Amino acid sequence: MLQPTEDRTMKSLLRRVFWHRFQQLTALIILLSFNAAFSILADQGEESLPLGNPPTLEHSTPTGTTEIAQRLTPFPFTPPDIKLKEKEPLSSSNDWFTKHDKNKIDELGGLDFYASSGSQSVGVVPKLHNTSAGIEIYRLPPTMSKETFESKEGPYRPGITKKFSNKRDGEKIAKFKTYPIAQPALGCFYMSRLLGHLVEVPPATYRTMDVQEFMKVGNQARTTGHPDCTAAWANLRGWTQSANPKMVLPGGKLVYGSVAQNPRGEESSPEDYWTVGAIRGHSFYKVLSSKAPVPNTLNLNDPKSLQDLALAQDMARGVILDSIFRQVDRLGNISVAVLQHYVTSDGEVKWDDKVSDKDKPQAVSPFLPLKRIMYKDNDDGMNWSRDSISVTPILNETHHIDQTIYNRLQWLAGLMQDSEPGSNDKIKDYFVNVVHISGDNYDNMKASLIKQASSLKSRVDAKDILVDLDFDGTMKKLYAKEIEASQAQKNAATPSPTPLEMTPSPSP
């Protein structure tokens, strides 16, 4: 029989146990409610979560493991040439990380690889064409379940799965890639934004996947349309089974890599961008390769000049980005998208694949459909030992760049060399713990970026390169009268303060 003191001790212990269990259940309910609310808001296209808080999204896997997706987190430094929003350190222009980037990364993180139904349920199938191995994520057709889609569309299909194509039902919305191609893709996205939102690199973020799910998909890829893809998948299965730390986290339950948006509507790898010779045949290349100032080559008072100006600026930016990352197979992996460009009443130049009804009233210029270069595949970079890459001849023949990428390169190279106390350590911490590239890859990327910044500065100082490509500035000048008229109209509509509203003069 328990003594009174022992009885009180036992009751106290039980109360603590029940209270701990209650706290655990409450936390679980809050987390589930939070994820459900996030899914609904993401579906409605609303801004749901503060930037970087929480830093990750979580998913429960069928094996009981928790897998994570990295959210966009503010970079520790801000370049002097951009104006960020008051609520969040994002830009309203395509010159830094944007709200679009944040929302897309949250959408990628919200995808549930394991749910059999619901708005976040997706088809998860192996990439079976071209040379590299990866996983393709599909929005499920309304008439098809996840299980049916994956069993029907996943395996090799004679006559459909080919060396360089593999058509599937449904919309491909994302791609999951792991070692050795995940880190170049992650690094390229983040660097593209830091240097001025270069070449429409689609949003990408760090994501994990349950090992059993990964192996289930990988086992569908024992036969593919390309021998290199078959061999790559064999390597991934072997590394997963041996829990190789290059792609499997400690504990052996999660594969890690990158998940990236799959853009729609672009012309993927058109033939006139497959070789340096083909690229030299474009009219924009005459602008890029001429040593004469840009206004001597293009009539910048004519809106028709904007197309060549945009592509020249894109090409210069792209080859600089490739040179930093030592991207070896860019030729054949350049996409072209037609985007709608316009100038707002505030004098900002904006573009996107489509214009919403909310955006239309802001425009004071016509909506101009212009071709832009898009770097959709960025996974063959970080070849640090390569002195020359496929686009090196283009960079050597480039004699014009824009002020933004030039200034950002000098700014970032300076920070990586501690232009502010401790700045390099903060940037390295960001790339290792937010971008999720290795410390060694950061050190090599840093050295490469500093080298490119120094090389460009030398060429600019020697006047071998002119800093006179300015797509945004040219478009603003073309529609300056419309901007001025719109702002005058706004000012006229704003009532002047009444005497009672005016601040009184101080007494003498």
XYZ file of C-alpha atoms in Angstrom:
508
model
C 0.000 0.000 0.000
C 1.298 3.455 -0.971
C 2.106 5.877 1.826
C 0.600 9.413 1.588
C 3.935 10.921 0.530
C 4.443 8.240 -2.145
C 0.849 8.709 -3.328
C 1.348 12.458 -3.749
C 4.629 11.838 -5.608
C 2.946 9.356 -7.978
C 0.052 11.739 -8.671
C 2.490 14.572 -9.333
C 4.455 12.362 -11.732
C 1.289 11.320 -13.577
C 0.174 14.952 -13.861
C 3.532 15.884 -15.404
C 3.321 12.953 -17.864
C -0.238 13.836 -18.899
C 0.677 17.536 -19.187
C 3.677 16.668 -21.405
C 1.477 14.468 -23.614
C -1.123 17.250 -23.798
C 1.560 19.731 -24.914
C 2.790 17.298 -27.594
C -0.742 16.754 -28.956
C -1.436 20.495 -28.917
C 1.780 21.193 -30.838
C 0.883 18.489 -33.366
C -2.609 19.926 -33.887
C -1.177 23.428 -34.353
C 1.399 22.140 -36.871
C -1.249 20.232 -38.853
C -3.562 23.262 -38.832
C -0.662 25.496 -39.907
C 0.225 23.206 -42.839
C -3.428 22.951 -43.883
C -3.846 26.719 -43.733
C -0.642 27.199 -45.716
C -1.870 24.779 -48.409
C -5.185 26.621 -48.753
C -3.525 30.034 -48.922
C -0.925 28.794 -51.406
C -3.730 27.464 -53.612
C -5.449 30.844 -53.444
C -2.221 32.639 -54.355
C -2.220 34.667 -51.132
C 0.796 35.719 -49.132
C 0.636 33.445 -46.103
C 3.923 33.310 -44.215
C 6.517 35.939 -43.317
C 9.784 35.749 -45.222
C 12.091 33.210 -43.565
C 9.774 32.573 -40.589
C 9.544 29.651 -40.172
C 12.772 28.856 -42.052
C 11.503 25.468 -43.274
C 8.304 23.581 -44.080
C 7.897 20.017 -42.831
C 6.189 16.879 -44.141
C 5.571 13.543 -42.461
C 6.660 10.557 -44.546
C 5.009 7.103 -44.604
C 7.936 5.777 -42.547
C 7.357 8.344 -39.793
C 10.357 10.494 -40.689
C 9.987 14.269 -40.948
C 11.348 15.725 -44.178
C 11.931 19.410 -44.796
C 11.866 22.069 -47.483
C 13.946 25.236 -47.141
C 12.040 28.533 -47.386
C 13.472 31.736 -48.812
C 15.508 33.568 -46.166
C 16.769 37.181 -46.367
C 20.361 37.599 -47.537
C 22.479 39.275 -44.818
C 23.439 42.262 -47.024
C 21.580 44.582 -49.405
C 23.196 46.154 -52.487
C 23.024 49.959 -52.589
C 21.203 50.092 -55.943
C 17.896 48.483 -54.963
C 14.828 49.632 -53.071
C 13.271 46.939 -50.908
C 9.713 46.738 -49.607
C 9.018 48.016 -46.105
C 7.442 44.813 -44.769
C 9.921 42.335 -46.256
C 13.397 42.667 -47.838
C 12.076 41.806 -51.309
C 12.131 43.879 -54.486
C 9.109 44.864 -56.562
C 11.359 44.872 -59.655
C 13.203 42.008 -61.324
C 16.548 42.969 -59.815
C 16.700 40.903 -56.585
C 14.650 38.293 -54.755
C 10.956 38.988 -55.344
C 7.595 38.087 -53.860
C 7.166 35.777 -56.852
C 10.350 33.919 -55.826
C 9.158 33.633 -52.242
C 5.717 32.321 -53.221
C 7.108 29.853 -55.761
C 9.587 28.466 -53.230
C 6.763 28.064 -50.712
C 4.723 26.249 -53.369
C 7.655 23.917 -54.025
C 8.023 23.320 -50.299
C 4.304 22.705 -49.899
C 4.174 19.864 -52.435
C 3.436 16.586 -50.663
C 5.303 13.702 -52.293
C 3.388 11.114 -50.229
C -0.266 12.206 -49.933
C -2.565 9.977 -52.002
C -5.114 12.775 -52.457
C -5.683 16.450 -51.733
C -4.557 19.736 -53.259
C -0.868 19.140 -52.503
C -0.811 15.540 -53.784
C 1.391 15.140 -56.871
C 2.652 12.499 -59.284
C 6.271 11.543 -58.546
C 7.981 9.763 -61.458
C 11.541 9.254 -62.752
C 13.116 11.334 -65.497
C 13.855 8.788 -68.238
C 15.298 10.890 -71.077
C 18.451 12.912 -71.775
C 21.659 12.160 -69.917
C 21.079 12.951 -66.227
C 18.905 11.261 -63.608
C 16.228 13.083 -61.656
C 12.613 13.014 -60.524
C 9.764 14.835 -62.252
C 6.818 16.171 -60.263
C 3.424 16.386 -62.014
C 0.133 18.024 -61.178
C -2.278 15.109 -61.371
C -4.897 15.075 -64.144
C -8.412 15.461 -62.645
C -9.441 11.995 -63.813
C -6.385 10.111 -62.524
C -5.320 9.094 -59.032
C -1.737 9.386 -57.810
C -1.293 5.606 -57.786
C -2.677 5.214 -61.315
C -0.602 8.094 -62.686
C 2.656 6.811 -61.219
C 2.117 3.205 -62.310
C 1.024 4.253 -65.830
C 3.377 7.164 -66.535
C 6.401 6.216 -64.428
C 8.081 3.245 -66.179
C 9.752 3.073 -69.580
C 7.133 2.935 -72.371
C 8.248 1.591 -75.762
C 7.533 4.080 -78.534
C 6.891 6.926 -76.074
C 10.033 7.057 -73.955
C 12.765 8.226 -76.314
C 16.369 9.322 -76.015
C 15.574 13.023 -75.667
C 11.851 13.101 -74.858
C 9.241 11.303 -72.761
C 5.748 12.783 -73.070
C 3.464 12.265 -70.102
C -0.110 13.211 -69.248
C -0.457 16.058 -66.796
C 1.511 19.240 -66.182
C 5.129 18.936 -65.063
C 5.469 21.521 -62.315
C 8.825 20.751 -60.689
C 12.022 18.694 -60.808
C 13.827 17.047 -57.889
C 17.540 16.402 -58.327
C 20.223 15.098 -56.021
C 23.976 14.489 -56.129
C 25.966 15.456 -58.154
C 23.713 18.027 -59.822
C 21.661 19.537 -56.984
C 24.214 21.966 -55.569
C 25.013 23.696 -58.899
C 21.279 24.232 -59.455
C 20.779 25.723 -55.984
C 23.854 27.932 -56.195
C 22.911 29.209 -59.647
C 19.417 30.315 -58.592
C 20.611 32.247 -55.556
C 23.556 33.818 -57.369
C 21.306 34.859 -60.270
C 19.199 36.908 -57.848
C 22.146 38.414 -55.969
C 23.670 39.680 -59.225
C 20.485 41.296 -60.550
C 17.896 38.605 -61.384
C 19.802 37.119 -64.309
C 18.426 35.098 -67.264
C 15.123 34.096 -65.637
C 16.634 31.229 -63.608
C 13.558 29.441 -62.155
C 13.204 29.354 -58.357
C 14.893 26.374 -56.683
C 15.290 25.313 -53.069
C 16.720 22.592 -50.846
C 14.349 19.675 -50.236
C 14.522 16.169 -48.797
C 12.708 12.966 -49.792
C 12.047 9.737 -47.938
C 14.553 7.033 -48.964
C 11.804 4.480 -49.599
C 9.950 6.898 -51.890
C 13.169 7.688 -53.741
C 13.962 3.992 -54.219
C 10.396 3.284 -55.377
C 10.829 5.904 -58.099
C 14.387 4.800 -58.873
C 13.320 1.207 -59.419
C 11.047 2.415 -62.241
C 14.168 3.771 -63.983
C 16.050 0.517 -64.512
C 15.267 0.995 -68.212
C 15.346 4.519 -69.683
C 15.443 6.152 -73.096
C 19.126 7.107 -72.889
C 22.052 4.872 -71.841
C 23.640 7.708 -69.856
C 20.390 8.199 -67.946
C 20.196 4.454 -67.220
C 23.759 4.502 -65.867
C 23.083 7.638 -63.801
C 20.055 6.016 -62.193
C 22.078 2.887 -61.377
C 24.573 5.111 -59.556
C 21.838 6.873 -57.573
C 20.252 3.594 -56.486
C 23.642 2.268 -55.387
C 24.512 5.415 -53.435
C 21.094 5.414 -51.767
C 21.333 1.768 -50.732
C 24.793 2.351 -49.251
C 23.596 5.562 -47.519
C 26.312 7.580 -49.268
C 26.539 10.912 -47.389
C 26.758 12.764 -50.720
C 23.012 12.207 -51.116
C 21.676 10.571 -47.911
C 21.412 12.395 -44.579
C 22.759 10.875 -41.331
C 20.347 8.216 -40.106
C 19.864 6.851 -43.612
C 16.174 7.796 -43.929
C 16.235 10.898 -46.146
C 17.704 11.710 -49.553
C 18.513 15.406 -50.003
C 18.764 17.616 -53.072
C 17.048 20.480 -54.879
C 13.516 20.992 -56.115
C 13.055 23.575 -58.866
C 10.107 25.091 -60.655
C 9.523 23.778 -64.165
C 8.559 26.862 -66.219
C 5.912 26.627 -68.901
C 5.615 28.230 -72.310
C 9.314 28.498 -73.131
C 11.005 27.179 -76.269
C 13.381 24.658 -74.764
C 16.859 24.588 -76.320
C 16.117 26.025 -79.804
C 18.685 24.965 -82.410
C 19.862 28.518 -83.099
C 21.394 28.512 -79.588
C 23.143 25.119 -79.814
C 26.551 26.384 -80.957
C 28.685 29.504 -80.690
C 28.452 29.846 -84.474
C 24.646 29.761 -84.383
C 24.535 32.370 -81.603
C 26.862 34.636 -83.595
C 24.226 34.650 -86.351
C 21.653 36.490 -84.220
C 21.161 40.220 -84.743
C 21.612 40.888 -81.017
C 25.126 39.439 -81.219
C 26.187 42.336 -83.435
C 25.310 44.648 -80.541
C 27.238 42.518 -78.057
C 30.368 41.977 -80.134
C 30.726 45.481 -81.585
C 33.274 47.746 -79.904
C 31.173 50.791 -80.820
C 28.817 52.248 -78.184
C 25.368 50.642 -78.158
C 23.579 53.786 -79.496
C 25.813 53.572 -82.585
C 24.488 50.071 -83.313
C 20.858 50.377 -82.224
C 18.328 53.193 -82.614
C 17.327 53.412 -78.959
C 14.522 55.856 -79.811
C 12.671 53.042 -81.575
C 10.783 50.448 -79.471
C 11.875 47.836 -82.025
C 15.396 48.115 -80.591
C 14.223 46.634 -77.287
C 14.286 43.056 -78.559
C 17.964 43.050 -79.547
C 18.839 45.067 -76.450
C 17.097 42.560 -74.160
C 18.764 39.510 -75.726
C 22.195 41.152 -75.795
C 21.897 41.970 -72.091
C 20.622 38.455 -71.306
C 23.447 36.761 -73.212
C 26.143 38.849 -71.517
C 24.663 38.178 -68.092
C 24.265 34.477 -68.790
C 27.834 33.833 -69.890
C 29.131 35.701 -66.816
C 26.972 33.486 -64.572
C 28.199 30.366 -66.396
C 31.789 31.526 -66.057
C 31.393 31.887 -62.294
C 29.948 28.376 -61.937
C 32.109 26.731 -64.635
C 28.949 25.454 -66.337
C 30.229 23.116 -69.042
C 27.151 22.234 -71.096
C 25.278 25.521 -71.544
C 25.191 25.242 -75.341
C 22.148 23.100 -76.054
C 20.641 24.130 -72.704
C 19.548 27.685 -73.468
C 15.789 28.229 -73.495
C 13.869 31.200 -74.873
C 10.602 32.487 -73.408
C 8.271 35.217 -74.656
C 7.481 37.501 -71.713
C 5.146 40.480 -71.468
C 7.026 43.728 -70.703
C 5.537 47.024 -69.540
C 6.339 50.243 -67.673
C 4.295 51.147 -64.592
C 3.032 54.563 -63.542
C 5.811 54.594 -60.920
C 8.438 54.252 -63.646
C 9.281 50.598 -62.985
C 9.923 48.146 -65.828
C 8.234 44.801 -65.205
C 7.841 41.557 -67.099
C 6.282 38.150 -66.591
C 4.946 35.241 -68.610
C 1.431 36.615 -68.177
C -0.078 39.830 -66.862
C -2.794 39.666 -64.212
C -5.889 41.874 -64.112
C -4.388 43.457 -60.990
C -1.252 44.503 -62.902
C -2.946 45.889 -66.018
C -4.107 49.227 -64.522
C -0.505 49.965 -63.448
C 0.800 49.931 -67.031
C 1.380 53.216 -68.854
C 3.103 51.574 -71.826
C 1.866 48.935 -74.252
C 2.448 45.309 -73.229
C 5.417 44.263 -75.336
C 5.926 40.533 -75.989
C 9.713 40.117 -76.115
C 11.894 37.024 -76.261
C 14.136 36.545 -73.232
C 16.868 33.999 -72.583
C 16.033 31.562 -69.799
C 18.490 29.293 -67.983
C 16.183 26.423 -67.044
C 18.824 23.705 -66.520
C 21.759 24.696 -64.324
C 22.970 21.393 -62.949
C 26.260 20.833 -64.769
C 28.198 23.566 -63.019
C 30.807 23.671 -60.261
C 33.421 22.085 -62.518
C 36.051 24.103 -60.721
C 39.046 22.574 -62.491
C 37.824 23.654 -65.949
C 39.719 26.684 -67.282
C 37.521 26.961 -70.374
C 33.819 26.233 -70.843
C 31.545 26.172 -73.891
C 30.537 29.847 -73.642
C 34.067 31.186 -73.031
C 34.384 32.402 -76.673
C 31.174 34.426 -76.264
C 32.442 36.129 -73.114
C 35.744 36.901 -74.845
C 33.840 38.550 -77.718
C 31.480 40.478 -75.422
C 32.203 44.215 -75.371
C 29.103 45.467 -73.537
C 27.544 44.726 -70.152
C 24.977 46.459 -67.954
C 25.655 48.565 -64.881
C 23.685 46.309 -62.527
C 25.670 43.109 -62.999
C 28.958 45.017 -63.058
C 28.212 46.846 -59.798
C 26.773 43.766 -58.082
C 29.845 41.689 -58.955
C 32.169 44.295 -57.449
C 29.889 44.635 -54.396
C 29.653 40.885 -53.737
C 33.340 40.257 -54.446
C 34.151 42.969 -51.916
C 31.909 41.448 -49.239
C 33.481 38.047 -49.845
C 36.805 39.699 -49.040
C 35.485 41.280 -45.814
C 34.771 44.778 -47.121
C 32.561 44.853 -44.012
C 33.763 43.223 -40.765
C 32.926 39.500 -40.860
C 30.987 39.785 -44.129
C 32.571 36.736 -45.768
C 31.701 34.489 -42.809
C 28.079 35.675 -42.924
C 27.830 35.017 -46.672
C 29.447 31.590 -46.334
C 27.036 30.716 -43.526
C 24.128 31.730 -45.791
C 25.305 29.603 -48.703
C 26.053 26.578 -46.500
C 22.964 26.651 -44.248
C 20.286 28.314 -46.413
C 21.326 27.568 -49.992
C 22.791 24.213 -48.852
C 26.005 23.984 -50.828
C 29.129 22.542 -49.225
C 31.806 24.680 -47.621
C 34.297 23.566 -50.268
C 31.924 24.531 -53.083
C 31.397 27.926 -51.463
C 35.155 28.516 -51.275
C 35.561 27.593 -54.959
C 32.556 29.693 -55.983
C 33.936 32.647 -54.035
C 37.340 32.358 -55.741
C 35.680 32.090 -59.158
C 33.414 35.093 -58.554
C 36.292 37.269 -57.336
C 38.272 36.260 -60.433
C 35.381 37.172 -62.770
C 34.811 40.498 -61.007
C 38.503 41.371 -61.326
C 38.655 40.300 -64.981
C 35.618 42.389 -65.920
C 36.948 45.403 -64.029
C 40.241 45.176 -65.929
C 38.403 44.998 -69.249
C 36.137 47.910 -68.304
C 39.103 50.012 -67.163
C 40.841 49.249 -70.471
C 37.621 50.190 -72.352
C 37.511 46.711 -73.899
C 34.051 46.457 -72.324
C 31.599 49.373 -72.191
C 29.019 49.480 -69.393
C 26.235 50.739 -71.654
C 23.656 47.964 -71.954
C 20.547 49.334 -70.226
C 17.282 47.643 -71.152
C 15.277 49.083 -68.248
C 16.614 52.607 -68.696
C 15.933 52.555 -72.442
C 12.361 51.371 -71.954
C 11.732 54.050 -69.322
C 13.010 56.763 -71.691
C 10.807 55.489 -74.503
C 7.725 55.920 -72.314
C 8.898 58.871 -70.185
C 6.011 61.095 -71.329
C 3.463 58.462 -70.323
C 5.113 58.079 -66.901
C 5.130 61.859 -66.410
C 1.484 62.209 -67.440
C 0.401 59.415 -65.099
C 2.266 60.909 -62.155
C 0.827 64.361 -62.881
C -2.651 62.831 -62.908
C -1.965 61.181 -59.545
C -0.741 64.452 -58.061
C -3.800 66.303 -59.341
C -6.089 63.708 -57.773
C -4.391 64.026 -54.377
C -6.196 66.724 -52.345
C -4.100 69.455 -50.741
C -4.168 69.504 -46.930
C -6.657 71.905 -45.325
C -5.375 74.616 -42.968
C -6.512 72.514 -39.976
C -4.481 69.531 -41.230
C -1.305 71.551 -41.736
C 1.317 71.522 -39.012
C 1.329 74.922 -37.260
C 4.482 76.992 -37.267
C 6.366 76.924 -33.973
C 5.920 79.937 -31.731
C 8.861 82.343 -31.619
